[in-house]
Short mmCIF file of C-alpha atoms and ligand atoms in Angstrom, two decimals:
data_model
loop_
_atom_site.label_atom_id
_atom_site.label_comp_id
_atom_site.label_asym_id
_atom_site.label_seq_id
_atom_site.Cartn_x
_atom_site.Cartn_y
_atom_site.Cartn_z
CA UNK A 88 109.90 -7.00 -58.26
CA UNK A 89 107.98 -9.68 -60.20
CA UNK A 90 105.78 -8.33 -63.01
CA UNK A 91 102.43 -9.25 -61.41
CA UNK A 92 103.48 -9.02 -57.76
CA UNK A 93 100.40 -9.34 -55.51
CA UNK A 94 97.92 -9.13 -58.39
CA UNK A 95 94.75 -11.16 -58.65
CA UNK A 96 94.03 -12.51 -62.15
CA UNK A 97 91.04 -14.35 -63.63
CA UNK A 98 92.11 -16.73 -66.39
CA UNK A 99 89.50 -18.23 -68.73
CA UNK A 100 90.22 -20.90 -71.32
CA UNK A 101 92.45 -23.47 -69.60
CA UNK A 102 91.43 -26.78 -71.18
CA UNK A 103 94.69 -28.74 -71.46
CA UNK A 104 98.36 -28.11 -70.80
CA UNK A 105 98.62 -26.96 -74.43
CA UNK A 106 96.07 -24.16 -73.88
CA UNK A 107 97.60 -20.70 -74.25
CA UNK A 108 95.70 -19.80 -71.06
CA UNK A 109 97.51 -22.54 -69.10
CA UNK A 110 100.81 -20.85 -69.88
CA UNK A 111 99.44 -17.42 -69.01
CA UNK A 112 98.27 -18.81 -65.65
CA UNK A 113 101.65 -20.49 -65.08
CA UNK A 114 103.68 -17.37 -65.94
CA UNK A 115 101.29 -15.12 -63.98
CA UNK A 116 101.87 -17.24 -60.85
CA UNK A 117 105.62 -17.27 -61.49
CA UNK A 118 105.41 -13.46 -61.69
CA UNK A 119 103.70 -13.20 -58.30
CA UNK A 120 99.96 -13.28 -59.13
CA UNK A 121 97.23 -15.34 -57.56
CA UNK A 122 95.05 -16.96 -60.22
CA UNK A 123 91.43 -18.10 -60.45
CA UNK A 124 90.46 -20.21 -63.48
CA UNK A 125 87.13 -20.63 -65.23
CA UNK A 126 85.81 -23.64 -67.11
CA UNK A 127 82.43 -25.15 -67.87
CA UNK A 128 80.39 -28.31 -68.22
CA UNK A 129 82.29 -31.54 -68.80
CA UNK A 130 85.53 -29.63 -69.52
CA UNK A 131 85.55 -28.37 -65.90
CA UNK A 132 86.75 -31.76 -64.59
CA UNK A 133 89.68 -31.69 -67.04
CA UNK A 134 90.49 -28.09 -66.07
CA UNK A 135 90.48 -29.08 -62.37
CA UNK A 136 93.05 -31.79 -63.12
CA UNK A 137 95.20 -29.44 -65.19
CA UNK A 138 94.96 -26.77 -62.46
CA UNK A 139 97.00 -29.11 -60.22
CA UNK A 140 99.90 -28.88 -62.71
CA UNK A 141 100.29 -25.13 -62.19
CA UNK A 142 103.03 -23.95 -59.81
CA UNK A 143 100.18 -23.32 -57.31
CA UNK A 144 96.89 -25.20 -57.73
CA UNK A 145 94.26 -22.66 -58.81
CA UNK A 146 90.53 -22.80 -58.00
CA UNK A 147 88.15 -23.28 -60.94
CA UNK A 148 84.81 -21.47 -61.18
CA UNK A 149 82.02 -22.35 -63.61
CA UNK A 150 81.62 -20.06 -66.64
CA UNK A 151 80.01 -20.84 -69.96
CA UNK A 152 80.09 -17.44 -71.67
CA UNK A 153 76.98 -18.34 -73.69
CA UNK A 154 74.98 -18.95 -70.49
CA UNK A 155 73.48 -15.72 -69.11
CA UNK A 156 73.07 -17.17 -65.60
CA UNK A 157 76.76 -18.14 -65.47
CA UNK A 158 77.81 -14.69 -66.64
CA UNK A 159 75.59 -12.96 -64.07
CA UNK A 160 76.87 -15.23 -61.28
CA UNK A 161 80.55 -14.83 -62.19
CA UNK A 162 81.47 -11.99 -59.81
CA UNK A 163 79.97 -13.84 -56.81
CA UNK A 164 81.68 -17.10 -57.81
CA UNK A 165 85.04 -15.32 -58.11
CA UNK A 166 84.47 -13.58 -54.73
CA UNK A 167 84.59 -17.03 -53.06
CA UNK A 168 88.31 -17.06 -53.96
CA UNK A 169 89.37 -13.43 -54.52
CA UNK A 170 88.05 -10.12 -53.17
CA UNK A 171 89.04 -8.18 -56.30
CA UNK A 172 90.53 -8.62 -59.78
CA UNK A 173 93.48 -6.70 -61.25
CA UNK A 174 93.34 -8.54 -64.55
CA UNK A 175 91.17 -10.78 -66.71
CA UNK A 176 92.35 -13.05 -69.52
CA UNK A 177 89.84 -13.87 -72.27
CA UNK A 178 91.17 -17.02 -73.96
CA UNK A 179 87.95 -18.38 -75.41
CA UNK A 180 87.19 -19.42 -78.95
CA UNK A 181 84.57 -21.67 -80.49
CA UNK A 182 82.87 -22.18 -83.86
CA UNK A 183 80.78 -25.15 -85.04
CA UNK A 184 82.50 -27.17 -87.80
CA UNK A 185 79.93 -25.87 -90.34
CA UNK A 186 81.19 -22.33 -89.72
CA UNK A 187 84.49 -23.26 -91.38
CA UNK A 188 82.65 -23.42 -94.75
CA UNK A 189 82.15 -19.73 -95.51
CA UNK A 190 79.55 -19.93 -98.29
CA UNK A 191 77.83 -23.05 -96.91
CA UNK A 192 77.34 -21.95 -93.29
CA UNK A 193 73.87 -20.88 -92.10
CA UNK A 194 73.21 -18.13 -89.55
CA UNK A 195 72.52 -20.89 -86.99
CA UNK A 196 76.11 -22.12 -87.59
CA UNK A 197 77.60 -18.64 -87.42
CA UNK A 198 75.70 -17.23 -84.42
CA UNK A 199 77.47 -19.33 -81.72
CA UNK A 200 80.86 -18.42 -83.21
CA UNK A 201 80.08 -14.72 -82.93
CA UNK A 202 78.56 -15.02 -79.46
CA UNK A 203 81.23 -17.23 -77.88
CA UNK A 204 84.28 -15.85 -79.72
CA UNK A 205 83.45 -12.12 -79.95
CA UNK A 206 80.46 -10.88 -77.91
CA UNK A 207 81.78 -12.82 -74.91
CA UNK A 208 84.58 -10.28 -74.44
CA UNK A 209 82.00 -7.60 -73.59
CA UNK A 210 80.02 -10.06 -71.46
CA UNK A 211 83.16 -11.07 -69.51
CA UNK A 212 84.34 -7.48 -69.07
CA UNK A 213 80.93 -6.39 -67.76
CA UNK A 214 80.67 -9.38 -65.42
CA UNK A 215 84.11 -8.67 -63.91
CA UNK A 216 83.68 -4.90 -63.63
CA UNK A 217 82.32 -4.93 -60.04
CA UNK A 218 85.61 -6.55 -58.94
CA UNK A 219 87.92 -4.23 -60.89
CA UNK A 220 89.37 -0.79 -60.19
CA UNK A 221 91.59 1.77 -61.99
CA UNK A 222 94.76 0.11 -63.31
CA UNK A 223 92.86 -3.09 -64.19
CA UNK A 224 93.56 -4.89 -67.45
CA UNK A 225 91.56 -7.10 -69.79
CA UNK A 226 93.58 -9.11 -72.32
CA UNK A 227 92.36 -11.39 -75.12
CA UNK A 228 93.80 -13.51 -77.92
CA UNK A 229 93.16 -13.08 -81.62
CA UNK A 230 94.44 -14.38 -84.93
CA UNK A 231 95.10 -11.29 -87.10
CA UNK A 232 91.67 -10.52 -88.58
CA UNK A 233 92.81 -7.75 -90.94
CA UNK A 234 93.01 -10.32 -93.75
CA UNK A 235 90.94 -13.35 -94.87
CA UNK A 236 92.64 -16.70 -94.17
CA UNK A 237 92.00 -19.89 -96.11
CA UNK A 238 90.15 -22.33 -93.87
CA UNK A 239 89.35 -19.85 -91.06
CA UNK A 240 86.04 -18.61 -92.54
CA UNK A 241 83.41 -17.46 -90.00
CA UNK A 242 85.93 -17.80 -87.17
CA UNK A 243 87.91 -15.11 -89.01
CA UNK A 244 84.80 -12.93 -89.13
CA UNK A 245 84.27 -13.61 -85.41
CA UNK A 246 87.88 -12.54 -84.73
CA UNK A 247 87.30 -9.29 -86.68
CA UNK A 248 84.26 -8.66 -84.45
CA UNK A 249 86.34 -9.63 -81.39
CA UNK A 250 89.03 -7.09 -82.29
CA UNK A 251 86.39 -4.40 -82.74
CA UNK A 252 84.72 -5.44 -79.47
CA UNK A 253 88.04 -4.92 -77.65
CA UNK A 254 88.25 -1.37 -78.99
CA UNK A 255 84.72 -0.61 -77.76
CA UNK A 256 85.48 -2.18 -74.36
CA UNK A 257 88.57 0.07 -74.27
CA UNK A 258 86.38 3.08 -75.12
CA UNK A 259 83.77 2.37 -72.46
CA UNK A 260 86.04 1.21 -69.62
CA UNK A 261 88.90 3.65 -70.27
CA UNK A 262 87.25 6.39 -68.18
CA UNK A 263 87.29 3.90 -65.25
CA UNK A 264 91.03 3.35 -65.76
CA UNK A 265 90.59 -0.16 -67.19
CA UNK A 266 92.49 -1.20 -70.33
CA UNK A 267 91.51 -3.71 -73.03
CA UNK A 268 94.22 -5.11 -75.29
CA UNK A 269 94.72 -8.15 -77.52
CA UNK A 270 97.61 -10.36 -78.50
CA UNK A 271 97.51 -11.45 -82.17
CA UNK A 272 99.31 -14.77 -81.86
CA UNK A 273 100.76 -16.86 -84.64
CA UNK A 274 99.42 -20.43 -84.93
CA UNK A 275 99.88 -22.69 -81.88
CA UNK A 276 98.84 -26.35 -81.79
CA UNK A 277 96.08 -26.42 -79.17
CA UNK A 278 92.72 -28.18 -78.96
CA UNK A 279 90.92 -25.19 -80.53
CA UNK A 280 93.51 -25.00 -83.32
CA UNK A 281 93.09 -28.68 -84.16
CA UNK A 282 89.36 -28.12 -84.68
CA UNK A 283 90.18 -25.74 -87.57
CA UNK A 284 90.03 -28.01 -90.65
CA UNK A 285 92.84 -26.19 -92.52
CA UNK A 286 95.11 -25.62 -89.50
CA UNK A 287 97.91 -27.68 -91.12
CA UNK A 288 98.25 -24.91 -93.75
CA UNK A 289 99.64 -22.68 -90.99
CA UNK A 290 102.61 -25.05 -90.61
CA UNK A 291 104.61 -22.90 -93.07
CA UNK A 292 104.26 -19.79 -90.84
CA UNK A 293 107.83 -19.95 -89.57
CA UNK A 294 109.24 -19.82 -93.11
CA UNK A 295 107.69 -16.37 -93.66
CA UNK A 296 108.34 -14.93 -90.19
CA UNK A 297 111.66 -13.08 -89.85
CA UNK A 298 112.11 -14.41 -86.32
CA UNK A 299 110.81 -17.87 -87.26
CA UNK A 300 107.87 -19.43 -85.43
CA UNK A 301 107.51 -22.54 -83.29
CA UNK A 302 103.95 -23.83 -83.62
CA UNK A 303 104.29 -26.01 -80.49
CA UNK A 304 105.43 -23.14 -78.23
CA UNK A 305 102.68 -21.07 -76.52
CA UNK A 306 105.15 -19.23 -74.27
CA UNK A 307 105.83 -16.13 -76.46
CA UNK A 308 102.08 -15.38 -76.73
CA UNK A 309 101.59 -16.09 -73.02
CA UNK A 310 104.47 -13.76 -72.07
CA UNK A 311 102.88 -10.91 -74.05
CA UNK A 312 99.56 -11.52 -72.24
CA UNK A 313 101.32 -11.31 -68.87
CA UNK A 314 103.09 -8.10 -69.93
CA UNK A 315 99.78 -6.53 -70.98
CA UNK A 316 98.19 -7.62 -67.68
CA UNK A 317 101.01 -5.88 -65.80
CA UNK A 318 101.50 -2.22 -64.92
CA UNK A 319 104.05 -1.87 -67.74
CA UNK A 320 101.49 -0.80 -70.37
CA UNK A 321 99.71 1.89 -68.32
CA UNK A 322 98.81 4.11 -71.30
CA UNK A 323 97.97 1.40 -73.86
CA UNK A 324 94.41 0.36 -74.64
CA UNK A 325 92.44 -0.74 -77.71
CA UNK A 326 95.77 -2.12 -78.98
CA UNK A 327 96.64 -5.36 -80.76
CA UNK A 328 100.19 -6.61 -80.16
CA UNK A 329 101.39 -9.08 -82.80
CA UNK A 330 103.27 -12.05 -81.36
CA UNK A 331 103.82 -13.93 -84.60
CA UNK A 332 107.57 -13.91 -85.28
CA UNK A 333 107.01 -10.77 -87.38
CA UNK A 334 104.84 -12.57 -89.98
CA UNK A 335 102.26 -9.74 -90.23
CA UNK A 336 104.83 -7.13 -91.24
CA UNK A 337 106.11 -8.79 -94.41
CA UNK A 338 104.62 -9.23 -97.87
CA UNK A 339 106.88 -12.14 -98.79
P1 NAD B 37 92.06 -24.10 -76.29
O1 NAD B 37 91.16 -25.08 -76.96
O2 NAD B 37 93.07 -24.62 -75.36
O3 NAD B 37 91.20 -22.97 -75.56
C1 NAD B 37 89.93 -22.55 -76.00
C2 NAD B 37 89.10 -22.41 -74.75
O4 NAD B 37 87.81 -21.85 -75.05
C3 NAD B 37 88.85 -23.75 -74.05
O5 NAD B 37 89.35 -23.72 -72.74
C4 NAD B 37 87.34 -23.86 -74.04
O6 NAD B 37 86.85 -24.52 -72.87
C5 NAD B 37 86.95 -22.40 -74.07
N1 NAD B 37 85.55 -22.21 -74.44
C6 NAD B 37 84.93 -22.64 -75.58
N2 NAD B 37 83.62 -22.33 -75.51
C7 NAD B 37 83.43 -21.70 -74.32
C8 NAD B 37 82.29 -21.15 -73.66
N3 NAD B 37 81.06 -21.21 -74.22
N4 NAD B 37 82.45 -20.59 -72.44
C9 NAD B 37 83.66 -20.54 -71.86
N5 NAD B 37 84.78 -21.04 -72.41
C10 NAD B 37 84.66 -21.61 -73.63
O7 NAD B 37 92.76 -23.31 -77.49
P2 NAD B 37 93.68 -21.97 -77.53
O8 NAD B 37 94.32 -22.02 -78.87
O9 NAD B 37 94.50 -21.88 -76.31
O10 NAD B 37 92.60 -20.81 -77.60
C11 NAD B 37 92.61 -19.69 -76.75
C12 NAD B 37 92.38 -18.41 -77.54
O11 NAD B 37 93.52 -18.16 -78.35
C13 NAD B 37 91.18 -18.45 -78.48
O12 NAD B 37 90.52 -17.20 -78.46
C14 NAD B 37 91.84 -18.66 -79.83
O13 NAD B 37 91.05 -18.24 -80.92
C15 NAD B 37 93.07 -17.80 -79.63
N6 NAD B 37 94.15 -18.00 -80.61
C16 NAD B 37 94.63 -19.25 -80.82
C17 NAD B 37 95.63 -19.44 -81.77
C18 NAD B 37 96.15 -20.81 -82.05
O14 NAD B 37 96.75 -21.01 -83.13
N7 NAD B 37 95.96 -21.78 -81.16
C19 NAD B 37 96.16 -18.34 -82.48
C20 NAD B 37 95.65 -17.07 -82.22
C21 NAD B 37 94.65 -16.90 -81.28
#
């Protein structure tokens, strides 16, 4: 039986074909799921075009996670395409360029990074809750926030908050049978990655990862997301699965 046979999955964060979320949506459909995408503003037109390149064209609903009205309307917008959700992928990250200068950034620069990249996991989980039932899964993507990275700055702090947020979502939704887990992916060349000024420094990742690492290949991270969305991690929540070629486990 396919891994997500008959499941209904909400996938945020498809911007281009390089988006990690695009590959999660693709693999989820290949594994038997029906998929609804979210996008917002001007990006929504691009997402609609990209949605046609999936094995099955997926509908796109409007969601800017920093817009309270969008968040409150999400369940009704999803209901136009799906009567319930078995899984939700959070694949959203944003920080203003100024936030990549740790000592120079102001609170006004940092606040959107924390709201859109960390708080949004709670907002998304709460918005989807009316459509979810026991066995449901929320999955997000992080870059290992247990250390400070050169060039990642307030986005790194936002990822630390994101990882903590996932644990609190796991705490509060666990009693309803809903899991919250993250994939800590190695660097992948996507639109969001290219907006990180020092992203090129991550090019050496594969040299320090025992399994090696292909920066242009989002599939390993996407496969882990699909696995965590499936019924094959029924007793796992608040967890962070590293999909980084083994980089995190070695001191060099
Ligand atoms: P991407 O640019 O393809 O995706 C980022 C998405 O965030 C876009 O679809 C964008 O529309 C969406 N987004 C931004 N602001 C939003 C808002 N206000 N409301 C709703 N959506 C919003 O890049 P990606 O690399 O696929 O990023 C997906 C996730 O993976 C992010 O959380 C990112 O931090 C994480 N991640 C990426 C890497 C990497 O190296 N690319 C590594 C580890 C984790």
